[in-house]
XYZ file of C-alpha atoms in Angstrom:
565
model
C -7.279 -154.488 158.274
C -4.416 -152.895 159.442
C -0.948 -154.465 159.879
C 1.993 -153.473 160.664
C 4.479 -153.036 158.620
C 6.440 -156.946 159.361
C 2.857 -158.341 158.343
C 3.123 -156.408 155.394
C 6.328 -158.856 154.436
C 4.883 -162.625 155.996
C 6.598 -165.539 154.809
C 3.282 -167.614 154.543
C 5.680 -171.169 154.444
C 7.889 -170.158 156.870
C 7.017 -167.974 159.329
C 8.735 -166.827 162.777
C 11.889 -169.510 161.747
C 14.240 -168.031 163.878
C 15.496 -170.659 166.252
C 13.188 -169.787 168.813
C 15.087 -171.246 172.217
C 18.147 -169.049 172.613
C 18.891 -170.030 175.757
C 19.263 -173.545 175.009
C 20.261 -173.984 171.601
C 20.494 -177.732 169.872
C 21.592 -178.171 166.450
C 18.568 -180.631 165.639
C 16.325 -178.646 164.898
C 12.902 -178.430 162.697
C 10.638 -175.806 162.521
C 6.483 -176.844 161.896
C 5.490 -173.380 160.829
C 3.556 -172.243 157.494
C 0.534 -173.561 155.934
C -1.429 -176.218 158.048
C -4.917 -177.349 157.522
C -7.639 -176.781 160.244
C -11.698 -177.695 160.740
C -13.384 -176.509 163.505
C -16.042 -179.334 164.821
C -18.871 -179.943 167.894
C -16.424 -182.463 168.880
C -13.500 -183.358 170.095
C -12.721 -186.588 167.638
C -10.293 -186.233 164.869
C -12.125 -184.720 161.434
C -12.148 -187.367 158.510
C -11.099 -184.552 156.514
C -10.124 -181.084 156.656
C -11.398 -178.224 154.926
C -9.041 -174.919 155.730
C -5.477 -173.931 155.573
C -3.919 -171.805 158.590
C -0.471 -170.291 159.161
C 0.815 -171.607 162.207
C 0.980 -170.463 164.435
C -0.682 -167.904 163.849
C -4.577 -167.929 165.799
C -6.915 -168.462 163.855
C -8.759 -164.690 164.871
C -5.674 -163.132 163.973
C -6.036 -161.588 160.035
C -2.353 -162.831 159.404
C -3.914 -166.601 160.120
C -6.120 -166.889 156.616
C -8.846 -167.988 158.446
C -10.533 -165.430 160.291
C -12.800 -167.065 162.614
C -12.982 -167.253 166.270
C -13.482 -170.661 168.148
C -16.323 -170.546 170.167
C -16.792 -172.340 173.277
C -18.495 -175.555 172.721
C -16.198 -175.576 170.362
C -13.229 -177.808 169.402
C -9.886 -176.040 166.755
C -8.121 -179.095 164.731
C -5.026 -178.598 163.659
C -3.658 -181.335 160.780
C -0.307 -181.195 159.631
C 2.038 -184.030 157.895
C 5.766 -184.536 157.860
C 8.547 -186.475 156.266
C 11.915 -186.578 159.130
C 15.092 -185.760 157.273
C 16.967 -187.977 157.080
C 19.906 -188.845 159.642
C 17.583 -186.357 161.904
C 16.694 -188.585 164.801
C 18.990 -189.636 167.254
C 17.581 -191.616 169.022
C 14.835 -189.548 171.006
C 12.321 -187.035 169.007
C 10.836 -184.558 171.105
C 8.038 -181.806 169.221
C 7.729 -178.334 171.249
C 4.899 -175.832 171.258
C 6.211 -172.256 172.462
C 2.099 -171.975 173.360
C -0.889 -173.226 172.531
C -4.968 -171.201 174.164
C -5.760 -172.829 175.662
C -6.599 -176.708 176.388
C -4.029 -178.837 173.422
C -4.485 -182.688 172.424
C -2.080 -183.468 170.885
C -1.714 -187.045 168.503
C 0.220 -188.160 166.454
C -0.755 -191.230 163.671
C -3.550 -191.088 164.561
C -2.294 -192.220 169.092
C -2.697 -190.080 171.428
C 1.039 -188.496 172.564
C -0.214 -185.663 175.339
C -2.345 -182.796 177.119
C -1.452 -179.803 177.837
C -3.929 -176.956 180.223
C -2.714 -173.393 179.938
C -2.483 -170.183 176.886
C 0.843 -169.339 177.797
C 3.710 -170.575 178.498
C 5.397 -173.834 176.590
C 5.727 -177.662 176.828
C 7.022 -181.060 175.464
C 5.640 -184.564 174.270
C 8.432 -186.951 173.027
C 6.775 -189.039 169.770
C 9.384 -191.452 169.433
C 6.891 -194.498 170.158
C 4.819 -192.954 167.543
C 6.826 -192.760 165.437
C 6.669 -194.091 161.273
C 8.914 -194.579 158.092
C 8.454 -191.759 155.501
C 5.022 -189.425 155.987
C 3.802 -189.006 159.611
C 0.886 -186.669 159.968
C 0.053 -184.704 163.387
C -2.885 -183.680 164.723
C -3.808 -181.335 167.468
C -7.277 -180.474 169.291
C -7.961 -177.364 171.179
C -10.078 -176.188 173.907
C -10.589 -172.652 174.674
C -13.086 -171.324 176.769
C -11.689 -167.493 177.207
C -13.358 -166.117 179.753
C -16.500 -168.475 179.739
C -14.750 -169.942 182.417
C -12.224 -169.741 184.980
C -9.162 -170.427 183.022
C -6.381 -167.710 181.979
C -6.482 -166.120 179.742
C -5.396 -162.395 179.560
C -6.966 -159.481 178.507
C -9.110 -161.696 176.321
C -12.932 -161.585 176.148
C -15.586 -162.543 173.419
C -16.951 -158.992 173.969
C -13.782 -157.253 173.848
C -13.453 -153.217 174.310
C -12.582 -150.711 176.520
C -9.387 -152.397 178.063
C -10.259 -155.965 176.802
C -9.262 -157.368 173.729
C -10.476 -159.840 170.960
C -10.196 -163.592 171.998
C -7.893 -166.076 170.629
C -7.003 -169.296 170.419
C -4.861 -171.937 168.936
C -1.476 -172.298 168.416
C 0.178 -169.068 168.721
C 4.150 -169.331 168.913
C 6.303 -171.459 166.887
C 6.042 -174.987 167.150
C 9.404 -177.488 166.028
C 11.166 -180.794 166.432
C 14.088 -181.894 168.283
C 15.441 -185.060 167.929
C 18.160 -185.775 171.211
C 20.160 -188.965 172.645
C 18.710 -191.989 174.726
C 20.422 -190.282 178.065
C 20.268 -186.627 177.191
C 20.656 -183.191 179.214
C 16.783 -182.728 179.971
C 17.656 -178.679 180.872
C 20.177 -176.554 182.946
C 19.342 -173.554 186.079
C 21.427 -171.171 185.618
C 21.638 -169.324 188.878
C 24.847 -166.304 188.669
C 25.656 -164.847 192.152
C 26.986 -161.930 192.513
C 27.442 -160.937 195.634
C 30.111 -164.746 195.267
C 31.874 -164.028 192.301
C 29.995 -166.949 190.947
C 27.599 -169.162 188.539
C 25.855 -172.268 189.066
C 23.951 -175.165 186.790
C 21.903 -177.136 188.440
C 21.485 -179.891 185.411
C 18.443 -182.026 184.637
C 18.503 -185.547 182.520
C 22.393 -186.278 183.170
C 24.899 -184.585 185.882
C 27.816 -185.712 183.645
C 28.103 -182.114 181.742
C 31.218 -180.033 180.670
C 30.636 -176.474 181.085
C 32.602 -173.976 178.930
C 32.206 -170.413 179.742
C 33.436 -167.312 177.177
C 33.971 -164.369 176.907
C 33.388 -163.260 173.720
C 35.348 -165.865 171.966
C 37.809 -166.262 174.930
C 37.250 -169.052 176.735
C 37.633 -168.594 180.495
C 36.423 -171.540 182.547
C 36.155 -175.128 181.711
C 34.737 -177.755 184.501
C 32.048 -180.092 184.816
C 31.923 -178.625 188.822
C 28.450 -176.845 189.068
C 29.648 -174.164 190.345
C 32.635 -171.536 188.419
C 33.882 -168.830 190.211
C 34.107 -166.073 188.370
C 36.442 -163.296 189.651
C 36.577 -159.347 187.970
C 33.935 -160.956 185.992
C 31.604 -158.581 183.711
C 27.880 -157.254 185.015
C 25.113 -156.773 183.362
C 23.298 -153.826 183.489
C 21.142 -152.024 180.824
C 24.093 -149.797 181.189
C 26.003 -152.901 179.842
C 24.319 -156.104 178.966
C 26.600 -158.041 178.887
C 26.318 -161.428 178.453
C 28.837 -164.726 179.072
C 28.640 -167.425 176.420
C 28.175 -170.708 177.787
C 28.808 -174.320 176.562
C 26.740 -177.439 177.798
C 28.878 -180.843 176.679
C 26.795 -183.685 177.327
C 25.983 -187.307 175.971
C 27.422 -186.384 172.897
C 25.632 -182.879 172.286
C 27.104 -178.994 172.534
C 24.647 -176.936 173.472
C 24.432 -173.426 173.196
C 22.963 -170.548 176.489
C 24.277 -167.581 177.353
C 24.041 -165.545 181.100
C 24.725 -162.171 182.713
C 26.102 -162.035 185.741
C 23.274 -158.928 188.242
C 21.689 -158.915 191.568
C 17.788 -157.498 192.137
C 17.368 -156.691 195.566
C 16.208 -154.239 197.759
C 17.574 -151.871 200.227
C 18.415 -148.638 201.724
C 19.538 -146.007 200.506
C 22.535 -143.226 201.128
C 18.626 -141.197 203.004
C 17.469 -144.427 204.008
C 14.999 -144.729 201.589
C 14.196 -147.783 199.990
C 15.193 -148.825 196.832
C 14.699 -151.082 194.080
C 18.680 -152.429 193.592
C 20.738 -153.382 191.024
C 23.947 -155.128 191.390
C 24.127 -154.033 195.387
C 22.988 -149.626 194.106
C 20.114 -148.052 194.044
C 18.952 -148.449 190.686
C 15.257 -146.436 188.976
C 13.003 -148.639 186.687
C 11.915 -146.306 184.000
C 9.518 -148.763 182.437
C 6.737 -148.610 180.054
C 3.753 -151.180 179.904
C 3.865 -153.497 177.110
C 0.546 -156.003 176.373
C 2.650 -157.805 173.625
C 0.048 -157.472 170.894
C -0.264 -156.441 167.694
C -3.281 -155.705 164.427
C -2.344 -158.052 162.431
C -0.743 -161.093 164.556
C -2.913 -160.565 167.708
C -0.717 -162.359 171.039
C 1.117 -162.977 167.748
C 4.270 -161.167 166.240
C 4.381 -161.141 162.949
C 7.801 -161.419 162.595
C 10.787 -162.537 165.426
C 11.917 -158.999 164.125
C 8.214 -157.012 165.010
C 9.257 -158.543 168.780
C 13.251 -157.412 168.284
C 11.572 -153.486 167.265
C 9.496 -153.088 169.748
C 12.487 -153.676 172.927
C 14.727 -152.290 170.760
C 12.084 -148.562 170.546
C 12.238 -148.431 174.224
C 15.515 -148.668 174.426
C 16.580 -145.625 171.635
C 13.651 -143.792 173.391
C 16.158 -144.167 177.159
C 14.265 -146.241 178.735
C 15.393 -148.915 180.818
C 12.512 -151.937 181.761
C 8.958 -152.773 180.553
C 6.155 -154.504 182.176
C 5.384 -157.694 180.291
C 1.721 -157.110 181.240
C -0.827 -160.066 181.330
C 0.883 -162.344 178.872
C 3.756 -164.621 178.333
C 6.176 -163.758 174.997
C 8.004 -165.849 172.924
C 11.532 -166.382 174.711
C 13.248 -164.268 171.816
C 11.602 -161.673 173.049
C 13.280 -161.995 176.387
C 16.165 -162.857 174.412
C 16.601 -158.707 172.829
C 15.830 -157.522 176.533
C 18.969 -159.843 178.022
C 21.235 -158.704 174.352
C 20.129 -155.186 174.725
C 19.843 -154.321 178.813
C 16.346 -154.080 179.406
C 15.019 -155.217 182.407
C 12.123 -156.603 182.892
C 8.647 -156.705 185.432
C 7.107 -159.998 184.406
C 3.300 -160.419 184.741
C 1.892 -163.549 185.545
C -1.456 -164.693 183.639
C -5.092 -163.877 184.703
C -8.053 -166.177 185.257
C -11.370 -166.390 187.484
C -14.686 -165.581 186.326
C -16.090 -162.316 185.836
C -14.470 -159.337 188.155
C -17.282 -156.991 188.911
C -16.832 -153.317 191.090
C -15.549 -155.028 194.168
C -12.818 -156.492 192.515
C -12.011 -153.225 190.537
C -13.103 -150.112 192.543
C -12.929 -150.847 196.020
C -9.736 -149.794 196.154
C -9.856 -146.358 195.177
C -11.799 -145.849 197.837
C -9.220 -146.851 200.434
C -10.934 -151.072 200.735
C -8.096 -154.026 200.717
C -10.209 -157.157 200.584
C -8.649 -160.954 202.277
C -8.226 -162.681 198.940
C -8.911 -165.797 200.350
C -11.744 -164.910 199.728
C -12.730 -166.827 196.662
C -16.072 -166.199 196.480
C -15.228 -162.305 196.293
C -12.837 -162.323 193.605
C -14.491 -165.254 191.017
C -11.916 -167.895 191.961
C -14.332 -170.641 193.207
C -12.799 -173.277 190.276
C -10.832 -175.039 192.288
C -8.912 -177.532 189.607
C -8.050 -173.463 187.787
C -6.979 -172.143 190.794
C -4.301 -175.459 190.910
C -3.816 -174.738 187.704
C -2.821 -171.927 188.384
C -0.193 -173.105 190.398
C 0.921 -175.196 187.695
C 1.313 -172.821 184.803
C 3.181 -170.627 187.250
C 5.591 -173.161 187.579
C 6.433 -173.014 184.496
C 6.499 -169.542 184.212
C 9.356 -169.066 186.860
C 11.043 -172.346 184.751
C 10.469 -170.455 181.288
C 12.335 -167.653 182.191
C 14.553 -168.403 184.892
C 17.436 -168.264 182.820
C 16.949 -164.286 181.958
C 19.260 -161.880 182.884
C 16.736 -159.662 182.305
C 13.629 -160.364 184.625
C 13.905 -158.711 187.708
C 10.508 -158.786 189.118
C 7.624 -161.314 189.530
C 3.802 -160.338 189.618
C 1.289 -162.661 190.356
C -1.656 -161.042 190.406
C -2.379 -157.594 188.594
C -5.357 -155.370 190.166
C -7.541 -158.065 191.409
C -8.078 -160.419 188.751
C -8.608 -163.348 189.176
C -6.269 -162.305 193.012
C -6.440 -165.614 195.446
C -3.435 -165.780 197.380
C -1.285 -163.180 196.889
C 0.525 -164.439 200.078
C 0.757 -167.952 199.715
C 1.682 -166.745 195.467
C 4.428 -164.800 197.045
C 6.554 -167.818 199.191
C 6.025 -170.394 196.152
C 8.079 -167.740 193.635
C 10.017 -166.771 196.893
C 11.118 -169.691 197.327
C 11.039 -170.805 193.960
C 13.078 -168.103 192.790
C 14.897 -166.548 195.384
C 17.051 -164.008 192.873
C 14.047 -161.739 192.025
C 12.007 -159.220 193.779
C 7.986 -159.989 194.172
C 4.981 -157.832 193.052
C 2.496 -159.626 195.207
C -0.824 -157.591 193.965
C 0.025 -155.449 191.282
C -1.785 -152.251 192.030
C -4.330 -152.717 195.292
C -5.469 -155.549 197.732
C -2.011 -155.575 199.058
C -2.552 -158.416 201.845
C 0.661 -157.257 203.710
C 3.438 -160.186 201.503
C 5.487 -157.996 199.023
C 8.552 -156.822 197.998
C 7.165 -153.499 197.492
C 4.804 -151.092 197.422
C 2.859 -150.787 194.602
C 0.045 -148.346 193.490
C -1.338 -147.711 189.949
C -2.684 -144.482 189.356
C -4.043 -142.586 187.191
C -6.787 -139.806 188.585
C -6.282 -138.885 191.431
C -2.685 -137.113 192.412
C 0.157 -139.198 192.197
C 1.509 -138.532 195.707
C 4.186 -140.912 196.691
C 4.302 -142.121 200.798
C 7.406 -144.220 201.754
C 7.723 -146.655 204.034
C 9.543 -150.246 204.874
C 9.454 -150.933 200.824
C 10.170 -149.233 198.059
C 7.379 -146.961 195.830
C 6.593 -148.306 192.786
C 4.185 -146.531 190.387
C 3.288 -149.554 188.929
C 0.727 -148.171 186.218
C -0.113 -144.079 185.717
C -0.061 -142.453 182.488
C -2.684 -143.597 180.278
C -2.902 -140.323 177.755
C -4.417 -140.728 174.338
C -4.170 -140.003 170.769
C -5.708 -140.725 167.801
C -3.853 -140.705 164.538
C -6.222 -141.678 161.659
C -5.013 -144.017 159.831
C -2.811 -146.270 162.304
C -6.198 -147.585 164.713
C -7.498 -150.666 164.739
C -11.097 -149.195 164.841
C -13.148 -146.400 165.876
C -13.558 -146.770 169.590
C -10.986 -144.652 171.541
C -10.126 -145.747 175.160
C -7.736 -143.965 176.852
C -6.729 -141.631 180.416
C -6.780 -139.474 179.107
C -7.426 -137.068 175.299
C -5.215 -134.667 173.399
C -6.293 -134.319 170.024
C -2.474 -133.420 168.366
C 0.985 -134.669 169.055
C 2.003 -131.136 170.234
C -0.355 -131.387 173.061
C 0.563 -134.847 173.794
C 3.938 -133.882 173.830
C 3.232 -130.941 175.836
C 1.514 -132.941 178.747
C 3.713 -136.018 179.311
C 6.417 -133.337 179.528
C 4.062 -131.429 182.375
C 3.232 -134.780 184.171
C 7.254 -136.002 184.320
C 9.075 -132.141 185.398
C 6.241 -131.764 187.232
C 4.834 -134.887 189.664
C 7.926 -137.398 188.677
C 11.095 -136.384 188.479
C 10.451 -134.182 191.628
C 9.591 -137.461 193.327
C 12.641 -139.281 193.110
C 14.248 -137.559 195.251
C 11.393 -138.423 198.141
C 10.992 -142.077 197.495
C 10.379 -142.839 194.150
C 11.703 -146.049 193.296
C 10.307 -146.640 189.949
C 7.755 -145.505 187.199
C 5.209 -148.166 184.644
C 4.580 -145.495 181.903
C 0.528 -146.729 180.330
C 1.857 -148.109 177.432
C 4.185 -148.930 174.435
C 1.453 -149.396 171.578
C -1.860 -148.423 171.431
C -3.804 -151.872 171.376
C -7.660 -152.350 169.781
C -9.588 -148.849 171.516
C -6.845 -148.109 174.136
C -4.796 -145.552 172.045
C -2.746 -143.951 175.278
C 0.483 -145.419 173.426
C 4.189 -143.975 173.051
C 3.274 -145.845 169.923
C 1.153 -146.514 167.492
C -0.141 -150.592 166.897
C 0.849 -150.414 163.887
C 4.345 -149.279 165.001
C 4.744 -147.074 162.221
C 4.537 -143.759 164.423
C 6.189 -142.393 168.046
C 3.178 -140.665 169.115
C 5.306 -138.018 171.562
C 8.119 -136.143 170.508
C 11.337 -138.211 170.099
C 13.678 -136.236 171.382
C 11.437 -134.565 174.332
C 10.884 -138.441 175.202
C 15.313 -139.265 175.009
C 16.155 -135.858 177.316
C 12.658 -136.707 179.996
C 14.352 -140.318 180.349
C 18.101 -138.276 180.956
C 16.639 -136.960 183.845
C 14.960 -140.082 185.185
C 17.463 -141.623 187.674
C 19.247 -141.559 190.687
């Protein structure tokens, strides 16, 4: 079993114990991670007994869960955890929060169903108040996961894993916790900085009776009941200076902590008339890595929050300013680490749909761009799953809207489960007019998008400028196997190398001969594949266990000093 150093130090009693929602921090917090009981059955009925222990929030398929068992589509996965609320915890109402449960979850408290959620990558909350009893309470979660056998959103998971498709996982895979609120309470806040008007606006849900206090470090710079606050001479957020304002919302007897960054992401022409991505009203080159967020010991679940921060800080230390979060929605702390360390994020929506064939993946290589309103061709015939896509898309936008780091949304990638991308674009822009959108990353571009987005691994990279910024949203994929640091004996990569030296030379040549010369002529962003190895894919800057950087670090840093406008 391949372990990260973080997995080697796993705290089985309380893994990932830090407060999991850094942009809306209540003092009320009861973490339910740790030892639960679980059972696999053919029925959705709560079992009378539970035979196995599982370490939540690791999926049963992940080594750190202690279960090592795959949930099949004809089975149900049942969880049970007993808890007693601490004295004084209940302030009037009690809620349970799930960071993510893959794929369909039904939650029970003391035998009564309290809620059902569909979608394996977005957070959700249910109220428990009316179902609580004095003393010990019994919490049950029943999970169904069809993975790639149906059209639900699933990401890179496949039962027949291999190549660019990874091991399936199921069930609870992000933090579970309880919180308590007054009867009337501030449910959430939508924070919208306006860079040009030197102000920030707050939209409140649950109550409008809120006092908002904004701090620059320990200094109070504004306090008001108004929903818009002027910030003359504000400090902007950027990768070079990731300044964050702290904010406290006082409402209904609670003080809730948050933060925001004053930044603006847009597109426009530079002084030479070339279309560029802009940051804070200036052309800015996004120099990033594809980041799948997989771990050999936790799969989609980081073995610790420190592990997530390590990935972000490594990218930053090596001189990159952006990560494309690929086909995954991370725990909210990951975005906090990007906010804090100054890493721009391109955020993918999780893909679904049926089994993709060559008509989706291959035809764009020969210039054939298909109409994605043809649901049969794109394997999107299930109406319910199409509706679920938009529900989950809104949940993702809501969950991540307040993160200063997010610059660009990617609703579809390489045609995987793509449908009605023009409609998705319009929905996102109406929901969030502060970010740019890459409607169909790689290909099957229907013309309704903010960028020209290309994935180029084999043909020569030749930038063709046009009416939109040209972004190389995937390229590279150079692979190297390092003995003792791989998931298995297989090896997938677009170009194979056999030493750190030869890989370093190839990486250096690619940037010096192809990428850097095209910055001035129109290349607006790059996403190199990828941050870490993932299972068969050995094309990471780092090994899968995060123990080695496979390309000479000083070479990477020197190149990244030149990959800018």
